[in-house]
Amino acid sequence: EDECRRALDAADGDTKTAIVSILGGTDASTARAALEASGQRVREALAALGASSDHTTNPTDEVPMEG
């Protein structure tokens, strides 16, 4: 939770930049540049950074619900 908050703050509240920053293991500026180069596509930005986008959940996977 703290990592997410810090990344979101560093990304000036931009969710995609924060996501690419965390999953790509990079700073907000590099994440933002990768997103701009990829037409704002998170998977392509991550691929350009050499990071895997396999952190996403397949829609057919079971995800436990809270509560």
PDB file of N, CA, C and O in Angstrom, residues 1-43:
ATOM      1  N   GLU A   1       0.822  -1.191   0.000  1.00  0.00           N
ATOM      2  CA  GLU A   1       0.000   0.000   0.000  1.00  0.00           C
ATOM      3  C   GLU A   1       0.866   1.255   0.000  1.00  0.00           C
ATOM      4  O   GLU A   1       0.582   2.207  -0.726  1.00  0.00           O
ATOM      5  N   ASP A   2       1.932   1.250   0.816  1.00  0.00           N
ATOM      6  CA  ASP A   2       2.826   2.405   0.866  1.00  0.00           C
ATOM      7  C   ASP A   2       3.541   2.609  -0.465  1.00  0.00           C
ATOM      8  O   ASP A   2       3.698   3.735  -0.923  1.00  0.00           O
ATOM      9  N   GLU A   3       3.973   1.510  -1.085  1.00  0.00           N
ATOM     10  CA  GLU A   3       4.644   1.593  -2.387  1.00  0.00           C
ATOM     11  C   GLU A   3       3.712   2.208  -3.424  1.00  0.00           C
ATOM     12  O   GLU A   3       4.124   3.062  -4.213  1.00  0.00           O
ATOM     13  N   CYS A   4       2.462   1.809  -3.406  1.00  0.00           N
ATOM     14  CA  CYS A   4       1.476   2.347  -4.347  1.00  0.00           C
ATOM     15  C   CYS A   4       1.271   3.835  -4.117  1.00  0.00           C
ATOM     16  O   CYS A   4       1.228   4.615  -5.072  1.00  0.00           O
ATOM     17  N   ARG A   5       1.156   4.226  -2.881  1.00  0.00           N
ATOM     18  CA  ARG A   5       0.950   5.629  -2.545  1.00  0.00           C
ATOM     19  C   ARG A   5       2.140   6.481  -2.983  1.00  0.00           C
ATOM     20  O   ARG A   5       1.975   7.551  -3.568  1.00  0.00           O
ATOM     21  N   ARG A   6       3.352   5.989  -2.722  1.00  0.00           N
ATOM     22  CA  ARG A   6       4.561   6.724  -3.120  1.00  0.00           C
ATOM     23  C   ARG A   6       4.647   6.845  -4.640  1.00  0.00           C
ATOM     24  O   ARG A   6       4.976   7.913  -5.166  1.00  0.00           O
ATOM     25  N   ALA A   7       4.351   5.749  -5.347  1.00  0.00           N
ATOM     26  CA  ALA A   7       4.411   5.774  -6.814  1.00  0.00           C
ATOM     27  C   ALA A   7       3.369   6.725  -7.377  1.00  0.00           C
ATOM     28  O   ALA A   7       3.646   7.467  -8.325  1.00  0.00           O
ATOM     29  N   LEU A   8       2.192   6.735  -6.820  1.00  0.00           N
ATOM     30  CA  LEU A   8       1.131   7.627  -7.282  1.00  0.00           C
ATOM     31  C   LEU A   8       1.494   9.092  -7.017  1.00  0.00           C
ATOM     32  O   LEU A   8       1.263   9.952  -7.866  1.00  0.00           O
ATOM     33  N   ASP A   9       2.092   9.349  -5.878  1.00  0.00           N
ATOM     34  CA  ASP A   9       2.548  10.714  -5.572  1.00  0.00           C
ATOM     35  C   ASP A   9       3.635  11.145  -6.550  1.00  0.00           C
ATOM     36  O   ASP A   9       3.603  12.253  -7.078  1.00  0.00           O
ATOM     37  N   ALA A  10       4.594  10.263  -6.815  1.00  0.00           N
ATOM     38  CA  ALA A  10       5.693  10.582  -7.737  1.00  0.00           C
ATOM     39  C   ALA A  10       5.190  10.780  -9.164  1.00  0.00           C
ATOM     40  O   ALA A  10       5.774  11.531  -9.941  1.00  0.00           O
ATOM     41  N   ALA A  11       4.069  10.118  -9.491  1.00  0.00           N
ATOM     42  CA  ALA A  11       3.485  10.219 -10.827  1.00  0.00           C
ATOM     43  C   ALA A  11       2.471  11.356 -10.920  1.00  0.00           C
ATOM     44  O   ALA A  11       1.723  11.436 -11.890  1.00  0.00           O
ATOM     45  N   ASP A  12       2.439  12.198  -9.913  1.00  0.00           N
ATOM     46  CA  ASP A  12       1.487  13.322  -9.868  1.00  0.00           C
ATOM     47  C   ASP A  12       0.044  12.859 -10.044  1.00  0.00           C
ATOM     48  O   ASP A  12      -0.758  13.501 -10.716  1.00  0.00           O
ATOM     49  N   GLY A  13      -0.265  11.702  -9.464  1.00  0.00           N
ATOM     50  CA  GLY A  13      -1.625  11.190  -9.485  1.00  0.00           C
ATOM     51  C   GLY A  13      -2.004  10.421 -10.738  1.00  0.00           C
ATOM     52  O   GLY A  13      -3.126   9.934 -10.847  1.00  0.00           O
ATOM     53  N   ASP A  14      -1.075  10.275 -11.697  1.00  0.00           N
ATOM     54  CA  ASP A  14      -1.387   9.555 -12.926  1.00  0.00           C
ATOM     55  C   ASP A  14      -1.261   8.047 -12.687  1.00  0.00           C
ATOM     56  O   ASP A  14      -0.172   7.530 -12.441  1.00  0.00           O
ATOM     57  N   THR A  15      -2.390   7.358 -12.761  1.00  0.00           N
ATOM     58  CA  THR A  15      -2.439   5.939 -12.428  1.00  0.00           C
ATOM     59  C   THR A  15      -1.574   5.090 -13.341  1.00  0.00           C
ATOM     60  O   THR A  15      -0.823   4.230 -12.874  1.00  0.00           O
ATOM     61  N   LYS A  16      -1.661   5.309 -14.649  1.00  0.00           N
ATOM     62  CA  LYS A  16      -0.866   4.496 -15.587  1.00  0.00           C
ATOM     63  C   LYS A  16       0.629   4.663 -15.329  1.00  0.00           C
ATOM     64  O   LYS A  16       1.379   3.690 -15.352  1.00  0.00           O
ATOM     65  N   THR A  17       1.049   5.883 -15.082  1.00  0.00           N
ATOM     66  CA  THR A  17       2.464   6.127 -14.808  1.00  0.00           C
ATOM     67  C   THR A  17       2.892   5.405 -13.539  1.00  0.00           C
ATOM     68  O   THR A  17       3.966   4.792 -13.497  1.00  0.00           O
ATOM     69  N   ALA A  18       2.070   5.448 -12.520  1.00  0.00           N
ATOM     70  CA  ALA A  18       2.380   4.760 -11.265  1.00  0.00           C
ATOM     71  C   ALA A  18       2.472   3.256 -11.475  1.00  0.00           C
ATOM     72  O   ALA A  18       3.392   2.603 -10.965  1.00  0.00           O
ATOM     73  N   ILE A  19       1.555   2.698 -12.243  1.00  0.00           N
ATOM     74  CA  ILE A  19       1.556   1.252 -12.507  1.00  0.00           C
ATOM     75  C   ILE A  19       2.825   0.851 -13.251  1.00  0.00           C
ATOM     76  O   ILE A  19       3.498  -0.113 -12.882  1.00  0.00           O
ATOM     77  N   VAL A  20       3.148   1.586 -14.314  1.00  0.00           N
ATOM     78  CA  VAL A  20       4.348   1.265 -15.094  1.00  0.00           C
ATOM     79  C   VAL A  20       5.600   1.449 -14.243  1.00  0.00           C
ATOM     80  O   VAL A  20       6.540   0.654 -14.332  1.00  0.00           O
ATOM     81  N   SER A  21       5.610   2.448 -13.399  1.00  0.00           N
ATOM     82  CA  SER A  21       6.741   2.687 -12.513  1.00  0.00           C
ATOM     83  C   SER A  21       6.958   1.506 -11.569  1.00  0.00           C
ATOM     84  O   SER A  21       8.078   1.013 -11.426  1.00  0.00           O
ATOM     85  N   ILE A  22       5.886   1.035 -10.954  1.00  0.00           N
ATOM     86  CA  ILE A  22       5.997  -0.088 -10.015  1.00  0.00           C
ATOM     87  C   ILE A  22       6.371  -1.372 -10.738  1.00  0.00           C
ATOM     88  O   ILE A  22       7.336  -2.043 -10.381  1.00  0.00           O
ATOM     89  N   LEU A  23       5.599  -1.736 -11.758  1.00  0.00           N
ATOM     90  CA  LEU A  23       5.834  -3.011 -12.440  1.00  0.00           C
ATOM     91  C   LEU A  23       7.109  -2.999 -13.266  1.00  0.00           C
ATOM     92  O   LEU A  23       7.735  -4.040 -13.463  1.00  0.00           O
ATOM     93  N   GLY A  24       7.496  -1.816 -13.746  1.00  0.00           N
ATOM     94  CA  GLY A  24       8.706  -1.703 -14.541  1.00  0.00           C
ATOM     95  C   GLY A  24       9.950  -1.477 -13.699  1.00  0.00           C
ATOM     96  O   GLY A  24      11.068  -1.486 -14.227  1.00  0.00           O
ATOM     97  N   GLY A  25       9.770  -1.246 -12.409  1.00  0.00           N
ATOM     98  CA  GLY A  25      10.898  -1.034 -11.523  1.00  0.00           C
ATOM     99  C   GLY A  25      11.691   0.209 -11.881  1.00  0.00           C
ATOM    100  O   GLY A  25      12.917   0.211 -11.842  1.00  0.00           O
ATOM    101  N   THR A  26      10.981   1.278 -12.220  1.00  0.00           N
ATOM    102  CA  THR A  26      11.642   2.498 -12.652  1.00  0.00           C
ATOM    103  C   THR A  26      11.017   3.718 -12.001  1.00  0.00           C
ATOM    104  O   THR A  26      10.039   3.608 -11.268  1.00  0.00           O
ATOM    105  N   ASP A  27      11.588   4.875 -12.287  1.00  0.00           N
ATOM    106  CA  ASP A  27      11.047   6.109 -11.722  1.00  0.00           C
ATOM    107  C   ASP A  27       9.897   6.630 -12.587  1.00  0.00           C
ATOM    108  O   ASP A  27       9.689   6.170 -13.713  1.00  0.00           O
ATOM    109  N   ALA A  28       9.168   7.584 -12.061  1.00  0.00           N
ATOM    110  CA  ALA A  28       7.981   8.112 -12.735  1.00  0.00           C
ATOM    111  C   ALA A  28       8.325   8.760 -14.069  1.00  0.00           C
ATOM    112  O   ALA A  28       7.587   8.616 -15.048  1.00  0.00           O
ATOM    113  N   SER A  29       9.440   9.446 -14.146  1.00  0.00           N
ATOM    114  CA  SER A  29       9.830  10.115 -15.381  1.00  0.00           C
ATOM    115  C   SER A  29      10.071   9.111 -16.512  1.00  0.00           C
ATOM    116  O   SER A  29       9.604   9.303 -17.641  1.00  0.00           O
ATOM    117  N   THR A  30      10.768   8.031 -16.208  1.00  0.00           N
ATOM    118  CA  THR A  30      11.029   6.990 -17.206  1.00  0.00           C
ATOM    119  C   THR A  30       9.741   6.274 -17.578  1.00  0.00           C
ATOM    120  O   THR A  30       9.499   5.975 -18.753  1.00  0.00           O
ATOM    121  N   ALA A  31       8.893   6.020 -16.591  1.00  0.00           N
ATOM    122  CA  ALA A  31       7.605   5.372 -16.849  1.00  0.00           C
ATOM    123  C   ALA A  31       6.737   6.240 -17.746  1.00  0.00           C
ATOM    124  O   ALA A  31       6.111   5.754 -18.690  1.00  0.00           O
ATOM    125  N   ARG A  32       6.717   7.532 -17.469  1.00  0.00           N
ATOM    126  CA  ARG A  32       5.928   8.472 -18.269  1.00  0.00           C
ATOM    127  C   ARG A  32       6.424   8.493 -19.721  1.00  0.00           C
ATOM    128  O   ARG A  32       5.637   8.471 -20.662  1.00  0.00           O
ATOM    129  N   ALA A  33       7.734   8.508 -19.907  1.00  0.00           N
ATOM    130  CA  ALA A  33       8.316   8.514 -21.254  1.00  0.00           C
ATOM    131  C   ALA A  33       7.982   7.224 -21.998  1.00  0.00           C
ATOM    132  O   ALA A  33       7.664   7.251 -23.197  1.00  0.00           O
ATOM    133  N   ALA A  34       8.020   6.094 -21.300  1.00  0.00           N
ATOM    134  CA  ALA A  34       7.680   4.807 -21.929  1.00  0.00           C
ATOM    135  C   ALA A  34       6.214   4.790 -22.340  1.00  0.00           C
ATOM    136  O   ALA A  34       5.872   4.272 -23.408  1.00  0.00           O
ATOM    137  N   LEU A  35       5.356   5.362 -21.516  1.00  0.00           N
ATOM    138  CA  LEU A  35       3.933   5.441 -21.854  1.00  0.00           C
ATOM    139  C   LEU A  35       3.698   6.349 -23.056  1.00  0.00           C
ATOM    140  O   LEU A  35       2.913   6.016 -23.951  1.00  0.00           O
ATOM    141  N   GLU A  36       4.390   7.467 -23.098  1.00  0.00           N
ATOM    142  CA  GLU A  36       4.241   8.380 -24.235  1.00  0.00           C
ATOM    143  C   GLU A  36       4.681   7.700 -25.520  1.00  0.00           C
ATOM    144  O   GLU A  36       4.017   7.806 -26.554  1.00  0.00           O
ATOM    145  N   ALA A  37       5.793   6.967 -25.466  1.00  0.00           N
ATOM    146  CA  ALA A  37       6.316   6.282 -26.647  1.00  0.00           C
ATOM    147  C   ALA A  37       5.414   5.139 -27.099  1.00  0.00           C
ATOM    148  O   ALA A  37       5.409   4.771 -28.275  1.00  0.00           O
ATOM    149  N   SER A  38       4.637   4.594 -26.173  1.00  0.00           N
ATOM    150  CA  SER A  38       3.782   3.449 -26.492  1.00  0.00           C
ATOM    151  C   SER A  38       2.338   3.848 -26.768  1.00  0.00           C
ATOM    152  O   SER A  38       1.472   2.976 -26.875  1.00  0.00           O
ATOM    153  N   GLY A  39       2.066   5.130 -26.875  1.00  0.00           N
ATOM    154  CA  GLY A  39       0.691   5.566 -27.098  1.00  0.00           C
ATOM    155  C   GLY A  39      -0.201   5.319 -25.897  1.00  0.00           C
ATOM    156  O   GLY A  39      -1.386   5.039 -26.029  1.00  0.00           O
ATOM    157  N   GLN A  40       0.372   5.414 -24.700  1.00  0.00           N
ATOM    158  CA  GLN A  40      -0.342   5.230 -23.427  1.00  0.00           C
ATOM    159  C   GLN A  40      -0.780   3.783 -23.189  1.00  0.00           C
ATOM    160  O   GLN A  40      -1.704   3.529 -22.416  1.00  0.00           O
ATOM    161  N   ARG A  41      -0.111   2.834 -23.824  1.00  0.00           N
ATOM    162  CA  ARG A  41      -0.426   1.407 -23.631  1.00  0.00           C
ATOM    163  C   ARG A  41       0.510   0.831 -22.571  1.00  0.00           C
ATOM    164  O   ARG A  41       1.715   0.745 -22.785  1.00  0.00           O
ATOM    165  N   VAL A  42      -0.070   0.419 -21.450  1.00  0.00           N
ATOM    166  CA  VAL A  42       0.721  -0.062 -20.315  1.00  0.00           C
ATOM    167  C   VAL A  42       1.564  -1.272 -20.695  1.00  0.00           C
ATOM    168  O   VAL A  42       2.757  -1.322 -20.410  1.00  0.00           O
ATOM    169  N   ARG A  43       0.973  -2.260 -21.341  1.00  0.00           N
ATOM    170  CA  ARG A  43       1.727  -3.468 -21.702  1.00  0.00           C
ATOM    171  C   ARG A  43       2.897  -3.152 -22.608  1.00  0.00           C
ATOM    172  O   ARG A  43       3.988  -3.689 -22.441  1.00  0.00           O
TER     173      ARG A  43
END
